[in-house]
mmCIF file of C-alpha atoms in Angstrom:
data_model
loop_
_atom_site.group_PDB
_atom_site.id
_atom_site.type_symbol
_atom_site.label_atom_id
_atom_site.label_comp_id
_atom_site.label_asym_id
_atom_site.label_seq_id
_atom_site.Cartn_x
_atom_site.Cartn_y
_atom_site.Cartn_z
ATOM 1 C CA UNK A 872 26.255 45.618 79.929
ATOM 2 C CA UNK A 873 26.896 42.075 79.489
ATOM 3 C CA UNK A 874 23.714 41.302 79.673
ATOM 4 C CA UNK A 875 22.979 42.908 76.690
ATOM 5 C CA UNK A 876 25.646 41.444 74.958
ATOM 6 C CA UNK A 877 25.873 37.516 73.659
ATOM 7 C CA UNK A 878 28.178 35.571 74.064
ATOM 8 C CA UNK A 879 28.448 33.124 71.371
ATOM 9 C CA UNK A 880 30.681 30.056 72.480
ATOM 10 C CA UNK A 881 32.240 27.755 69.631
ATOM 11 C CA UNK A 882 30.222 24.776 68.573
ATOM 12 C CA UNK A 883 32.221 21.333 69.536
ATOM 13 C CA UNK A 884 32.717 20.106 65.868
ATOM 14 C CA UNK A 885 31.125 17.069 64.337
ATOM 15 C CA UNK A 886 32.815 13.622 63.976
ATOM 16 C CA UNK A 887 33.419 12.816 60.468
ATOM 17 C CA UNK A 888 31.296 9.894 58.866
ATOM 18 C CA UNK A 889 33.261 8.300 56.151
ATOM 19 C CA UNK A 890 31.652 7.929 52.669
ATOM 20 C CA UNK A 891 31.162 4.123 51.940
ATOM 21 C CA UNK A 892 32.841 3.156 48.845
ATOM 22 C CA UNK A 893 32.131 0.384 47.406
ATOM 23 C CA UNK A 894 35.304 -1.852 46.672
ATOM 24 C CA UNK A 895 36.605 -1.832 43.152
ATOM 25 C CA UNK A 896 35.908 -5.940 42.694
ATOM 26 C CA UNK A 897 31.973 -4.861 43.450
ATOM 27 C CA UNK A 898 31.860 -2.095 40.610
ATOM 28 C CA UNK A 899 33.176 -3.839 37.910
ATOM 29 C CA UNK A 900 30.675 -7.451 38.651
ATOM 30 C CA UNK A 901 27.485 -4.416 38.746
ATOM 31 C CA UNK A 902 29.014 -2.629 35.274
ATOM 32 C CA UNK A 903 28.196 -5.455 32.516
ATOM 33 C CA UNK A 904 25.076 -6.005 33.994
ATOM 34 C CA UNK A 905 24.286 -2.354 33.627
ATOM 35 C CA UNK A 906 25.575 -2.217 30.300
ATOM 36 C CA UNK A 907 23.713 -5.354 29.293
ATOM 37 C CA UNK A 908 20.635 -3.137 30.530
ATOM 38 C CA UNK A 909 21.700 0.125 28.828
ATOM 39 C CA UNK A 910 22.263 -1.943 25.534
ATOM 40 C CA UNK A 911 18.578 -3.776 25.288
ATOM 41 C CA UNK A 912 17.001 -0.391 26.092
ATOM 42 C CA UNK A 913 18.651 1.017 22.826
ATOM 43 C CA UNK A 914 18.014 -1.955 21.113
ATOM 44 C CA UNK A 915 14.482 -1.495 22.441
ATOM 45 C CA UNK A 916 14.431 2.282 20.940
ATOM 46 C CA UNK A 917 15.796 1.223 17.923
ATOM 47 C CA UNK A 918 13.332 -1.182 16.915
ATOM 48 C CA UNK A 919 10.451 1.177 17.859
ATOM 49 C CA UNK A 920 11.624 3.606 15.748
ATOM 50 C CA UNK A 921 12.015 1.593 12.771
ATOM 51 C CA UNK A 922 8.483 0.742 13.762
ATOM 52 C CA UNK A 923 7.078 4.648 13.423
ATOM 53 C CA UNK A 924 9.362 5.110 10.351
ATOM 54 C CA UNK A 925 7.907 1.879 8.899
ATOM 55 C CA UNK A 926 3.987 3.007 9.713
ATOM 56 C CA UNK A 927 4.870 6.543 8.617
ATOM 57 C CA UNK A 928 5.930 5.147 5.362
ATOM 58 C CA UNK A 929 2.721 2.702 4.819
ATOM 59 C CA UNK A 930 0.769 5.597 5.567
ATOM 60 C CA UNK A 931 2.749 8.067 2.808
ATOM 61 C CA UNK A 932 2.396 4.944 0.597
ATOM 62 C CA UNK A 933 -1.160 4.416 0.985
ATOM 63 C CA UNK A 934 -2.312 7.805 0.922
ATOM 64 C CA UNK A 935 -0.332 8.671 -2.663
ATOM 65 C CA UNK A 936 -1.961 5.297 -3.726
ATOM 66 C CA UNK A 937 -5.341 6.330 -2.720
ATOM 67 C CA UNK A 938 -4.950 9.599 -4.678
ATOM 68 C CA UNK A 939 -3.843 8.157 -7.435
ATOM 69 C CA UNK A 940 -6.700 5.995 -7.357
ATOM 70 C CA UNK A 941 -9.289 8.865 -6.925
ATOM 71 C CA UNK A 942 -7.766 10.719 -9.860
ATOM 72 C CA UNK A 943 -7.824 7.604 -12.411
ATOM 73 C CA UNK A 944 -11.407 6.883 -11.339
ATOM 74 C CA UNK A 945 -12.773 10.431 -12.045
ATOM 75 C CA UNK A 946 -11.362 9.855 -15.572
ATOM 76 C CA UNK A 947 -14.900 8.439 -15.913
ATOM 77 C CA UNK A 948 -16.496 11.314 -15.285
ATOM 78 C CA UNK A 949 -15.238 12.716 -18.007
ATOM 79 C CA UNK A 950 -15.722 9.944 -20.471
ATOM 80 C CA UNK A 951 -18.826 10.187 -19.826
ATOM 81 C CA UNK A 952 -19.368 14.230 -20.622
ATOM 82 C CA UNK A 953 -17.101 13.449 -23.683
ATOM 83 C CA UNK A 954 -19.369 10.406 -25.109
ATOM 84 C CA UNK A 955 -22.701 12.555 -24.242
ATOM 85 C CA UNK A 956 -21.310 14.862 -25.996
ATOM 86 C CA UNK A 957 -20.694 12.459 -29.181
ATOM 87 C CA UNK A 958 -23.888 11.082 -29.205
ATOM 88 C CA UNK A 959 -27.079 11.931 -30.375
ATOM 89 C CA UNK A 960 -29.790 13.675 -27.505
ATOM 90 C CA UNK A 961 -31.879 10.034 -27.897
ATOM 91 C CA UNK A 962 -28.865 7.803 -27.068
ATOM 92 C CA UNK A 963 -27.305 10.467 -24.018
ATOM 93 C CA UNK A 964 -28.973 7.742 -21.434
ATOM 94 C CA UNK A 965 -27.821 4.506 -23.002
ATOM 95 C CA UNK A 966 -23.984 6.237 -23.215
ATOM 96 C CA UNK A 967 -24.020 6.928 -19.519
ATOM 97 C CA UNK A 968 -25.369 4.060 -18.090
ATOM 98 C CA UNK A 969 -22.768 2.036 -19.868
ATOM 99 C CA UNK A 970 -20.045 4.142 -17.857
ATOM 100 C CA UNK A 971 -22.152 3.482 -15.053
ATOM 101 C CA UNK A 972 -22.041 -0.533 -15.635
ATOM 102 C CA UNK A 973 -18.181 -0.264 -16.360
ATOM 103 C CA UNK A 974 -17.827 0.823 -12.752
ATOM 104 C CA UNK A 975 -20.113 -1.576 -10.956
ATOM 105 C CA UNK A 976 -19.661 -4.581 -13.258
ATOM 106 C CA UNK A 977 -16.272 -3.871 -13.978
ATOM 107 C CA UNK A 978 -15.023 -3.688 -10.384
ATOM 108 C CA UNK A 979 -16.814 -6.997 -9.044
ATOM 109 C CA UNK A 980 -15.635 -8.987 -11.877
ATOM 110 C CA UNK A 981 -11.866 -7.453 -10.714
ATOM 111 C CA UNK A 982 -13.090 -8.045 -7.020
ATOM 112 C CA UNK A 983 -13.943 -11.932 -8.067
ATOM 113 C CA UNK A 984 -11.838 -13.041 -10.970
ATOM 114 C CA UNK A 985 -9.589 -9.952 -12.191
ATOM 115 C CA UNK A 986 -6.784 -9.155 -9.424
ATOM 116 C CA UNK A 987 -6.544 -12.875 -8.970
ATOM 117 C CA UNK A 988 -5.490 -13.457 -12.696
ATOM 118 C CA UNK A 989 -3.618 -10.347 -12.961
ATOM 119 C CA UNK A 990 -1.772 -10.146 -9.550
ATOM 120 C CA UNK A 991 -2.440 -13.357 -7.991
ATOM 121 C CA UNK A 992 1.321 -14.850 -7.893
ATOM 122 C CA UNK A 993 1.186 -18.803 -7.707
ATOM 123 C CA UNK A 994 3.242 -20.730 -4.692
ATOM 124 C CA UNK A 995 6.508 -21.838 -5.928
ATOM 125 C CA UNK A 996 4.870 -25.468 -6.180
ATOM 126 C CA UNK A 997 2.460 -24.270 -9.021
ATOM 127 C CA UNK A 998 4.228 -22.249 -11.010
ATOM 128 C CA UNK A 999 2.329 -20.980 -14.493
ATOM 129 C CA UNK A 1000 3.060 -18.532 -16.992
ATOM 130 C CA UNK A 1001 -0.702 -17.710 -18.511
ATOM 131 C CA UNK A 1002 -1.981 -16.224 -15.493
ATOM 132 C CA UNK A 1003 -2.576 -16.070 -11.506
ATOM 133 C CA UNK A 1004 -3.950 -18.432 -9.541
ATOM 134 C CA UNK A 1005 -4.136 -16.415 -5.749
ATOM 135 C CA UNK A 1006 -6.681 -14.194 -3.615
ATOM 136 C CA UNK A 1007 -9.664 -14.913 -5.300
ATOM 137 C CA UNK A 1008 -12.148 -12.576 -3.947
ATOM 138 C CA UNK A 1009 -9.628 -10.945 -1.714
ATOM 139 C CA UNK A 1010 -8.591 -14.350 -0.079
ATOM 140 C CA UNK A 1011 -5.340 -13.946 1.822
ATOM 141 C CA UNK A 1012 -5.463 -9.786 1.601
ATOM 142 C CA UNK A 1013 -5.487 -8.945 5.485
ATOM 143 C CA UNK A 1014 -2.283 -10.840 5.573
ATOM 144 C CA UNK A 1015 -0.530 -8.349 3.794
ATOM 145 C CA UNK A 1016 -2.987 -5.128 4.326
ATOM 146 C CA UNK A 1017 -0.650 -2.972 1.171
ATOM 147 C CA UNK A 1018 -2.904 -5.871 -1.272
ATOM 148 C CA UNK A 1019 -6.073 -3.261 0.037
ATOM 149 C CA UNK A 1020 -4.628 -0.241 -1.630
ATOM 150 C CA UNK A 1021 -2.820 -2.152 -4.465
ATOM 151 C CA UNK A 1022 -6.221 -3.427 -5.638
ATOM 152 C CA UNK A 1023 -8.134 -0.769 -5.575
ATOM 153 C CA UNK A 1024 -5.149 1.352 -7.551
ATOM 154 C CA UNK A 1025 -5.279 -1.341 -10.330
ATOM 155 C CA UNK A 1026 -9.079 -1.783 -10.849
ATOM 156 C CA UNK A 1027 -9.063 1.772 -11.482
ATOM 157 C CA UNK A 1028 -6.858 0.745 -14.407
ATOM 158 C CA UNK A 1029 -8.862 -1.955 -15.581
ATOM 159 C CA UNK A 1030 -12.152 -0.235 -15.166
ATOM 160 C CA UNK A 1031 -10.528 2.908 -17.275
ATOM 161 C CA UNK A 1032 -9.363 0.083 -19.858
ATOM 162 C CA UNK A 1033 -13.220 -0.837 -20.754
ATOM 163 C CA UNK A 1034 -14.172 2.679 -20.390
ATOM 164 C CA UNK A 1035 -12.238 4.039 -23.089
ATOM 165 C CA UNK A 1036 -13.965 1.345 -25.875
ATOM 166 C CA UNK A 1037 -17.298 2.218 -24.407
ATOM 167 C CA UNK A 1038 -16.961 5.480 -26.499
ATOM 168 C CA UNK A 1039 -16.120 3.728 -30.028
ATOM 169 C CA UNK A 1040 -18.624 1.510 -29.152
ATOM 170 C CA UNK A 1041 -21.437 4.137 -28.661
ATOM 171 C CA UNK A 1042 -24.483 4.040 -30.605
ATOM 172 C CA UNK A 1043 -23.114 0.464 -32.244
ATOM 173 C CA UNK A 1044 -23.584 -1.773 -29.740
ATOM 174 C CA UNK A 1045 -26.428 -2.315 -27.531
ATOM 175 C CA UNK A 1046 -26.503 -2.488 -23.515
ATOM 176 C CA UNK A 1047 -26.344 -6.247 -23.479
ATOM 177 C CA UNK A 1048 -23.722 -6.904 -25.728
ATOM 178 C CA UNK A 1049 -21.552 -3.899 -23.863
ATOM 179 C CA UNK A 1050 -22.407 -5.697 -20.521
ATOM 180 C CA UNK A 1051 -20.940 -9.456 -21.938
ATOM 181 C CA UNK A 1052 -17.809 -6.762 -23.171
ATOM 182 C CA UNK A 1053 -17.340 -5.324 -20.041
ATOM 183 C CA UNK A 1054 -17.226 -8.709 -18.246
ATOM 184 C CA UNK A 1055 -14.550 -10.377 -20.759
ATOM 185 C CA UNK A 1056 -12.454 -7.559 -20.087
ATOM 186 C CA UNK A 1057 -12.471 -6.959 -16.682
ATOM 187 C CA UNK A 1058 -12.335 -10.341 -15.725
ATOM 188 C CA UNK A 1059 -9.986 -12.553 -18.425
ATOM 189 C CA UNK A 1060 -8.712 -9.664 -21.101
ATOM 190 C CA UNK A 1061 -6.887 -7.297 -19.521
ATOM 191 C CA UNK A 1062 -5.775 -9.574 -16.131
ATOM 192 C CA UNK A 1063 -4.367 -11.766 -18.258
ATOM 193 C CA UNK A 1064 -2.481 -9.204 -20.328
ATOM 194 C CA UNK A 1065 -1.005 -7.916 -17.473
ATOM 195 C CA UNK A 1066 0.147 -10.862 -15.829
ATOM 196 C CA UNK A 1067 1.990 -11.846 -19.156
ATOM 197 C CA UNK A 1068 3.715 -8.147 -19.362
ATOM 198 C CA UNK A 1069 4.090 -6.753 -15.512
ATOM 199 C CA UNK A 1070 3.900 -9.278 -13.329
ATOM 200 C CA UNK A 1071 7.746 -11.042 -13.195
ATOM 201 C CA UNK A 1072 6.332 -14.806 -14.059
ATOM 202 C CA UNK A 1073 4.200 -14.167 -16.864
ATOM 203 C CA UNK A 1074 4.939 -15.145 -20.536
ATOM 204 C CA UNK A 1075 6.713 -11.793 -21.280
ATOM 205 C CA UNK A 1076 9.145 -12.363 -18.778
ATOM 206 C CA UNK A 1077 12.427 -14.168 -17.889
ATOM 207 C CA UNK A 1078 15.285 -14.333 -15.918
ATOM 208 C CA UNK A 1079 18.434 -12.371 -15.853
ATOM 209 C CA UNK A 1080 22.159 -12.857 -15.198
ATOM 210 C CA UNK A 1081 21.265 -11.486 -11.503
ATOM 211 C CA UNK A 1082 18.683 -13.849 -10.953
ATOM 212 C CA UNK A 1083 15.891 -11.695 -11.167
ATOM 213 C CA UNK A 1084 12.555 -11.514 -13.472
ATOM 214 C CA UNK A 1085 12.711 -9.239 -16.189
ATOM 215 C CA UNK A 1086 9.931 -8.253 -18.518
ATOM 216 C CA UNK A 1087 10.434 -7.849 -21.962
ATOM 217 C CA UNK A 1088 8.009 -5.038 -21.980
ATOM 218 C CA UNK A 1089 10.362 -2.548 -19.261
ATOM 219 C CA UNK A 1090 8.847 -0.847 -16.103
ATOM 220 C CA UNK A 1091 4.727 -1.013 -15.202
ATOM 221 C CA UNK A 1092 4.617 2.600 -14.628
ATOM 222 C CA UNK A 1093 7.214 3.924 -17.892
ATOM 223 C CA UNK A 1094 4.872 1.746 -20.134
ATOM 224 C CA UNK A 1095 1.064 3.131 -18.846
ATOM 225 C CA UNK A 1096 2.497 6.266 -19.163
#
């Protein structure tokens, strides 16, 4: 029978290891560095997510400017049905190929002399008040890449601006004299108007109590509205 039966005998116990501990003057030299680490890392996350907020925002911007930009420029579209339609069957040709110069014409004139007079804000050395004097032919753009989309929001503007006389001037004018139009105003008319009214250092403008440039004329957006 007592083979059958085990017999369990007690285990000796184990010897206690103590738990190092570090001393209290060892802690507190390791806790600013760890701090110090613990603060660049947030300063770290912080700055990359003012990065994606600042990208997200360029991209909203761009993409509403782009739009924009689409819907002023298919305003020629229908300038054109509206002038065919005005016209007489024998003139339908001459009507649409001057909407068709306004847009090729019109947009390398902006491209080459346009923006530049219109947008093209002088270095605080050359100040004027007729017009701009920068980023001829997009010289200078790809340091500030927003100049891309703000360029090709206002030619839409500009090219619109010649557009609508191309309909009072239908059937009066022929395509040469509409071409030597269409290049005056795309490249010194309008520009220049708008630097004088919208730009902050044109001749409609000045300074006020706060120190910043007012124009006489109110708010870009209010007044092509």
């Amino acid at each position: 029978l007592k083979c059958l039966v085990r017999v369990r005998r007690p285990r000796p116990p184990r010897p206690e290891t103590p738990c190092p501990r570090r001393p209290i003057a060892a802690a507190s030299a390791v806790l600013p560095d760890a701090m110090s680490t613990l603060e660049s890392r947030v300063a770290t996350l912080e700055e990359n997510l003012n990065q994606k907020i600042a990208d997200y925002d360029e991209a909203l911007d761009t993409i509403w400017m782009l739009l924009a930009a689409a819907l002023v420029f298919f305003m020629h579209s229908g300038f054109s049905m509206l002038e065919t339609g005005c016209v007489r069957h024998k003139n339908t040709q001459n009507i649409l190929a001057k909407n068709l110069i306004v847009v090729t014409v019109g947009f390398l004139c902006w491209y080459i002399i346009g923006y530049p007079l219109a947008f093209g804000a002088p270095t605080a050395s050359e100040p004027t008040r007729f017009a701009g004097a920068n980023n001829f032919a997009m010289d200078g753009f790809w340091d500030a890449p927003s100049s891309f989309r703000n360029w090709l929001f206002q030619g839409a503007f500009c090219a619109t601006g010649a557009t609508i006389v191309s309909g009072s001037m239908a059937e009066r004018t022929q395509l040469k004299g509409f071409i030597t139009y269409t290049t005056l105003m795309t490249s010194f008319i309008y520009p220049i108007v708008i630097w004088w009214g919208w730009s902050g250092n044109g001749i409609f403008s000045y300074t006020d109590d706060a120190g910043d440039s007012v124009s006489v004329v109110g708010p870009a957006l209010k007044d092509f509205a």
